[in-house]
Short mmCIF file of C-alpha atoms in Angstrom, two decimals:
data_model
loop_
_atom_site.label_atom_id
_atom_site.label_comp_id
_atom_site.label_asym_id
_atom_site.label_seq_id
_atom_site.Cartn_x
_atom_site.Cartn_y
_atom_site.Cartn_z
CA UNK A 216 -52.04 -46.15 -54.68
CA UNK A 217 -48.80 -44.75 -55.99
CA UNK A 218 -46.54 -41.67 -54.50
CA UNK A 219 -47.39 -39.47 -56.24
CA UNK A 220 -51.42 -40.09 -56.11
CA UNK A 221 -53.68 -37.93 -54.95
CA UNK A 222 -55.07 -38.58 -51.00
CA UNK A 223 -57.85 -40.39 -50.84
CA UNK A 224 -61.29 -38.29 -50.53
CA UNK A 225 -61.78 -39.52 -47.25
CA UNK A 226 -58.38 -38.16 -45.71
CA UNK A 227 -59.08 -34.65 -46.45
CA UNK A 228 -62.18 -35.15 -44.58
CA UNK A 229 -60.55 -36.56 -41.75
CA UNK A 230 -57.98 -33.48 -41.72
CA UNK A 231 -61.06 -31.28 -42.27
CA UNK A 232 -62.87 -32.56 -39.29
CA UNK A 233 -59.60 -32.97 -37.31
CA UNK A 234 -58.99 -29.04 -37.91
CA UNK A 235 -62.45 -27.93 -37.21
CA UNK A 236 -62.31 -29.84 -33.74
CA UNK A 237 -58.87 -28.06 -33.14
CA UNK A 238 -60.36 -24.82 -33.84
CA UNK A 239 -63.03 -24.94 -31.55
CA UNK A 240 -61.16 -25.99 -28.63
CA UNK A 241 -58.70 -22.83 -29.37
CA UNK A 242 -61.65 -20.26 -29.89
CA UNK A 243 -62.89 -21.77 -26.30
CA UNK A 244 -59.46 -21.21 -25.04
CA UNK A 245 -59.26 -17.71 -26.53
CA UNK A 246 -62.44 -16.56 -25.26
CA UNK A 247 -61.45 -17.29 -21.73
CA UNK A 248 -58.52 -14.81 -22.32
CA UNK A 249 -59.80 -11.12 -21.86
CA UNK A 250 -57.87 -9.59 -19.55
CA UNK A 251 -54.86 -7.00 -20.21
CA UNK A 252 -51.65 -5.76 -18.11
CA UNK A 253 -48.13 -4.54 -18.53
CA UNK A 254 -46.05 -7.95 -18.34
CA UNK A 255 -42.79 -8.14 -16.88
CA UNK A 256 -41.08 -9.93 -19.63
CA UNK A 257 -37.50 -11.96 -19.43
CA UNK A 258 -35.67 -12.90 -22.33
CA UNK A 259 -32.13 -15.42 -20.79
CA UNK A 260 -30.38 -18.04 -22.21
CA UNK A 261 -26.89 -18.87 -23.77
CA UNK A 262 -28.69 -18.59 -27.10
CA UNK A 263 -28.31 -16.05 -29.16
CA UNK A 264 -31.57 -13.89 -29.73
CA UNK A 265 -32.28 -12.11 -26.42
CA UNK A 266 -31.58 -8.36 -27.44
CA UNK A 267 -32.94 -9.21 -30.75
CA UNK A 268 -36.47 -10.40 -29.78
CA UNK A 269 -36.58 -7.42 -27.26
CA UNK A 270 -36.02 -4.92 -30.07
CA UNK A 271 -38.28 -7.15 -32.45
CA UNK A 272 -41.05 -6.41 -29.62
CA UNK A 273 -39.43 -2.55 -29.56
CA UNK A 274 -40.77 -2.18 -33.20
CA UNK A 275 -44.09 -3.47 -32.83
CA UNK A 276 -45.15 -1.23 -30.40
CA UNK A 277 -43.90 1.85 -32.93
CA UNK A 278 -46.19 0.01 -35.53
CA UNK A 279 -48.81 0.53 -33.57
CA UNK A 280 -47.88 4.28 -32.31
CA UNK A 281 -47.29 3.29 -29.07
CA UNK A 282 -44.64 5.41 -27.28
CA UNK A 283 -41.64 2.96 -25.57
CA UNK A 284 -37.85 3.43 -24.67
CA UNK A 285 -34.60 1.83 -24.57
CA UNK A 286 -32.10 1.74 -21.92
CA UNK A 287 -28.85 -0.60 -23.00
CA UNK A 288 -26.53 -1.88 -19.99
CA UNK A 289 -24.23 -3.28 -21.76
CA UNK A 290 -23.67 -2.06 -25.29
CA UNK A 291 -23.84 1.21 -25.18
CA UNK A 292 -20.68 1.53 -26.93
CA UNK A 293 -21.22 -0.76 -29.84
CA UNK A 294 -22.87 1.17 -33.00
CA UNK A 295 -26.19 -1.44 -33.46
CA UNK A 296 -28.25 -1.24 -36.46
CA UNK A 297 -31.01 -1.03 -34.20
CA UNK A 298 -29.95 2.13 -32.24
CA UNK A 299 -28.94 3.70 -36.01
CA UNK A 300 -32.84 2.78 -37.18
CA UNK A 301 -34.83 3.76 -33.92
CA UNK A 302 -32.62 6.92 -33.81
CA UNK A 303 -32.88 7.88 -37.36
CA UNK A 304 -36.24 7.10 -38.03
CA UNK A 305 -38.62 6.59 -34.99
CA UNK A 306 -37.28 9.06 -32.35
CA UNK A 307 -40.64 10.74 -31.61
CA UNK A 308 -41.91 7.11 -30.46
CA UNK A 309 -39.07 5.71 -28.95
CA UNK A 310 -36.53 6.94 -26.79
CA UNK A 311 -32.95 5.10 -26.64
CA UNK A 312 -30.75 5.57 -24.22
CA UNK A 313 -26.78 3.94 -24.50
CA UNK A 314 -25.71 3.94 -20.82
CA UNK A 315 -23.14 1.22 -21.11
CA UNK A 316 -19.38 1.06 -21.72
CA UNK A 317 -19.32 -2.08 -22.74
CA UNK A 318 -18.40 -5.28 -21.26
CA UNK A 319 -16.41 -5.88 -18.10
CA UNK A 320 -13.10 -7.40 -19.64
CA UNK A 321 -13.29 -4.15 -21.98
CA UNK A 322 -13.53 -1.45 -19.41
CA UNK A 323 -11.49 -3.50 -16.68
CA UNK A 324 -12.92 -0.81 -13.67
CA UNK A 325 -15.59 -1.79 -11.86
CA UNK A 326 -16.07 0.87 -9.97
CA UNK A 327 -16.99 2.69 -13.74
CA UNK A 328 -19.14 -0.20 -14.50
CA UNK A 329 -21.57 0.38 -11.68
CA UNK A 330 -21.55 3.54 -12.06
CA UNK A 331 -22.78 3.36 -15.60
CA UNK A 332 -25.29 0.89 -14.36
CA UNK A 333 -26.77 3.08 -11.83
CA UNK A 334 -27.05 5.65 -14.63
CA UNK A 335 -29.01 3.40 -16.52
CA UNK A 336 -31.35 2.63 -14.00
CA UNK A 337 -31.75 5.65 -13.01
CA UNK A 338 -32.86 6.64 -16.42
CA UNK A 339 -35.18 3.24 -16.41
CA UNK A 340 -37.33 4.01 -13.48
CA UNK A 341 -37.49 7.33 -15.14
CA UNK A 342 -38.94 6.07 -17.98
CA UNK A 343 -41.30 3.38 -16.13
CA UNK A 344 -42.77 5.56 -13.98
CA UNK A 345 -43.61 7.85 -16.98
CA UNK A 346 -47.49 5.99 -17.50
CA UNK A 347 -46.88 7.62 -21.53
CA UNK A 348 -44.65 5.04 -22.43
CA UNK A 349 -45.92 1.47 -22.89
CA UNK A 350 -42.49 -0.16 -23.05
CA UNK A 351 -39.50 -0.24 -21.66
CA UNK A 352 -36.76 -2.54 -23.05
CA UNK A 353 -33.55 -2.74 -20.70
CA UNK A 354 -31.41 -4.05 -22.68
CA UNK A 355 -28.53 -6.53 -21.14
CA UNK A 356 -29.17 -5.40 -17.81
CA UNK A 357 -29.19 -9.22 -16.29
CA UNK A 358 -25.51 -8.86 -16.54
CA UNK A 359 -25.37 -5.80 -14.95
CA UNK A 360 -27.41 -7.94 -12.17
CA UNK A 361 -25.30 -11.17 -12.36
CA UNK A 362 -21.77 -8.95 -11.64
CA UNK A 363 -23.82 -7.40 -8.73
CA UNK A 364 -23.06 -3.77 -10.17
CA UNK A 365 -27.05 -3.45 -9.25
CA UNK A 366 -28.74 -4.42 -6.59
CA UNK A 367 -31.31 -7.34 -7.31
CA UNK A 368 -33.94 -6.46 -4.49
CA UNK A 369 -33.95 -3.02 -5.67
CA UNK A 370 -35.23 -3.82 -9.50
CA UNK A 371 -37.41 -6.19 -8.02
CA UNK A 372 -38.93 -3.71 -5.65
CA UNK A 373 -39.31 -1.44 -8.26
CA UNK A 374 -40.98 -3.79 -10.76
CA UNK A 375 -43.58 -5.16 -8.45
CA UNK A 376 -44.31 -1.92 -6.80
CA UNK A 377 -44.05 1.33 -8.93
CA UNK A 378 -44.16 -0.18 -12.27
CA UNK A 379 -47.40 1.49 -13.98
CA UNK A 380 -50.23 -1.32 -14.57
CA UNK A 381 -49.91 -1.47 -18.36
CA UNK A 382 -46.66 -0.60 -18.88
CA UNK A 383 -44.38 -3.18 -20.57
CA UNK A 384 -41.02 -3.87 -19.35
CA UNK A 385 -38.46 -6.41 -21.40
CA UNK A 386 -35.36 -7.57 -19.32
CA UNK A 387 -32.50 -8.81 -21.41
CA UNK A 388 -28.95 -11.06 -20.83
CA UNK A 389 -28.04 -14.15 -19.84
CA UNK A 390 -28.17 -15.65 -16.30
CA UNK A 391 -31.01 -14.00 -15.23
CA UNK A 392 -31.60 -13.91 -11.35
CA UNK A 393 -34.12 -16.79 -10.30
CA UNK A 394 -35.84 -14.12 -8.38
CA UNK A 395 -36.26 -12.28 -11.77
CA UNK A 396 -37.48 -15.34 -13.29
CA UNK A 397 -40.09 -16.09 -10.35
CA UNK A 398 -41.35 -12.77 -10.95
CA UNK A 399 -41.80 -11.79 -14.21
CA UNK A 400 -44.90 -12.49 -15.98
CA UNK A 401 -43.52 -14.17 -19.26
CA UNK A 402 -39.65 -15.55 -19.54
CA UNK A 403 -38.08 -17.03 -22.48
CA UNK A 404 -34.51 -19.12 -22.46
CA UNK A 405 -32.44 -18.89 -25.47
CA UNK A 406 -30.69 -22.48 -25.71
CA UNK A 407 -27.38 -22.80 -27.53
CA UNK A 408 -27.21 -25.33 -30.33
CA UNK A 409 -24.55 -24.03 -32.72
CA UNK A 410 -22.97 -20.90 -32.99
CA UNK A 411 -20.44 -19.98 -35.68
CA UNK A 412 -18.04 -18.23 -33.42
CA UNK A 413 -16.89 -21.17 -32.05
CA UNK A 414 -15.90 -21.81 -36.05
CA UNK A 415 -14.06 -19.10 -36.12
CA UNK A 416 -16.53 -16.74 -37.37
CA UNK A 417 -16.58 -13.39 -35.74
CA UNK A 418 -19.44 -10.93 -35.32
CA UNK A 419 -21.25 -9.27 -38.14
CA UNK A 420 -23.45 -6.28 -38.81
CA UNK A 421 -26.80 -7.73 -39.23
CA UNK A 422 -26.43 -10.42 -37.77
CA UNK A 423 -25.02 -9.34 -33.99
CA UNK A 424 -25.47 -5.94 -34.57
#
C-alpha cells in the first residue's frame, strides 16, 4: 500500500469500535456526575493566562444571563480591554470593581497597598454574600495574599464559611497560598514555557490587556 492510499476497510472499523468503546465508558462516567455547587476555583502559575481564563469564565456566565462581578487587586489602574467591554456592554450582568493601584514597585507604599486591598475585599465579601450573583472573579488577589497585605485565614474563613452554596468564586495570581490550593475545589497552574518579554517584547493591548 502506498502513502497516499486509502486505510484499509478494516482500520476504520477498528477506530469505529475503538470510539464506540470510549464513548460508553465516558457516558458511564458522566452519568455518575449529577451533582452541582459553587466551586472555589484557583487559577496560579508563572504562565501567562490566569486573569485571562478568569474573565474567559466572566463571559460565559453573561452568555447565559447569569449575574457575576469583578473585583481586581492588582490592576486596577491599567485600562484592560476586558474592563472597557464588561463596562461598556454588559454592566447590568456584571459588576467590575478596580480596587488596585497597581503593583508594589509602582506605588512603593505599603501601607496604601493594603489599604486598597482591604477595600477590595471588602467589596468581595460584599458581593459573595449577595446569593444574586453566581460569580465572583477576584482578580490578582493571590498577590495581594503572597505580600501579606491580606490576611490568609481570613479569605479562607470566609470562603469555607459564608460563601453562598452555588456561588462561584475565581481566585487569580501567581503563588497562590498552599492553604488556598488545599481548599479550593478546582486549581489550575499556568507553567511558563516561553514568553516574548524576555525577547524584548513588551506588553500589548490584546494580548496582556
Amino acid at each position: 500500500m502506498t502513502a497516499d492510499a486509502p486505510a484499509p476497510e478494516a482500520d476504520f472499523d477498528r477506530h469505529n469500535a475503538k470510539m464506540a468503546k470510549k464513548k460508553a465508558s465516558r457516558d458511564k462516567i458522566m452519568a455518575s456526575k449529577q451533582g452541582e455547587k459553587g466551586l472555589v476555583i484557583v487559577h496560579t502559575g508563572t504562565g501567562k493566562g490566569k486573569s485571562s481564563s478568569g474573565f474567559g469564565m466572566i463571559l460565559r456566565c453573561i452568555a447565559h444571563g447569569m449575574p457575576s462581578a469583578v473585583v481586581q487587586f492588582i490592576k486596577g489602574a491599567w485600562d484592560t480591554g476586558e474592563r472597557r467591554l464588561i463596562e461598556q456592554n454588559f454592566p447590568d450582568l456584571c459588576q467590575f470593581h478596580a480596587m488596585g493601584e497597581g503593583f508594589t514597585w509602582e506605588t512603593q507604599d505599603k501601607a496604601r497597598d493594603i489599604a486598597a486591598a482591604r477595600k477590595g475585599w471588602d467589596k468581595a465579601k460584599e458581593l459573595i454574600r449577595d446569593p444574586n450573583i453566581r460569580m465572583v472573579l477576584l482578580d490578582e488577589i493571590n498577590i495581594a495574599l503572597r505580600y501579606e497585605y491580606l490576611p490568609l485565614e481570613e479569605v479562607l474563613t470566609f470562603l469555607r464559611e459564608e460563601k453562598p452554596e452555588m456561588t462561584h468564586v475565581v481566585l487569580t495570581g501567581r503563588n497562590a497560598a498552599p492553604e488556598l490550593i488545599e481548599q479550593a475545589d478546582l486549581v489550575t497552574e499556568m507553567t511558563l514555557v516561553k514568553h516574548p518579554f524576555r525577547g524584548g517584547i513588551k506588553a500589548q493591548a490584546g494580548v496582556e490587556f
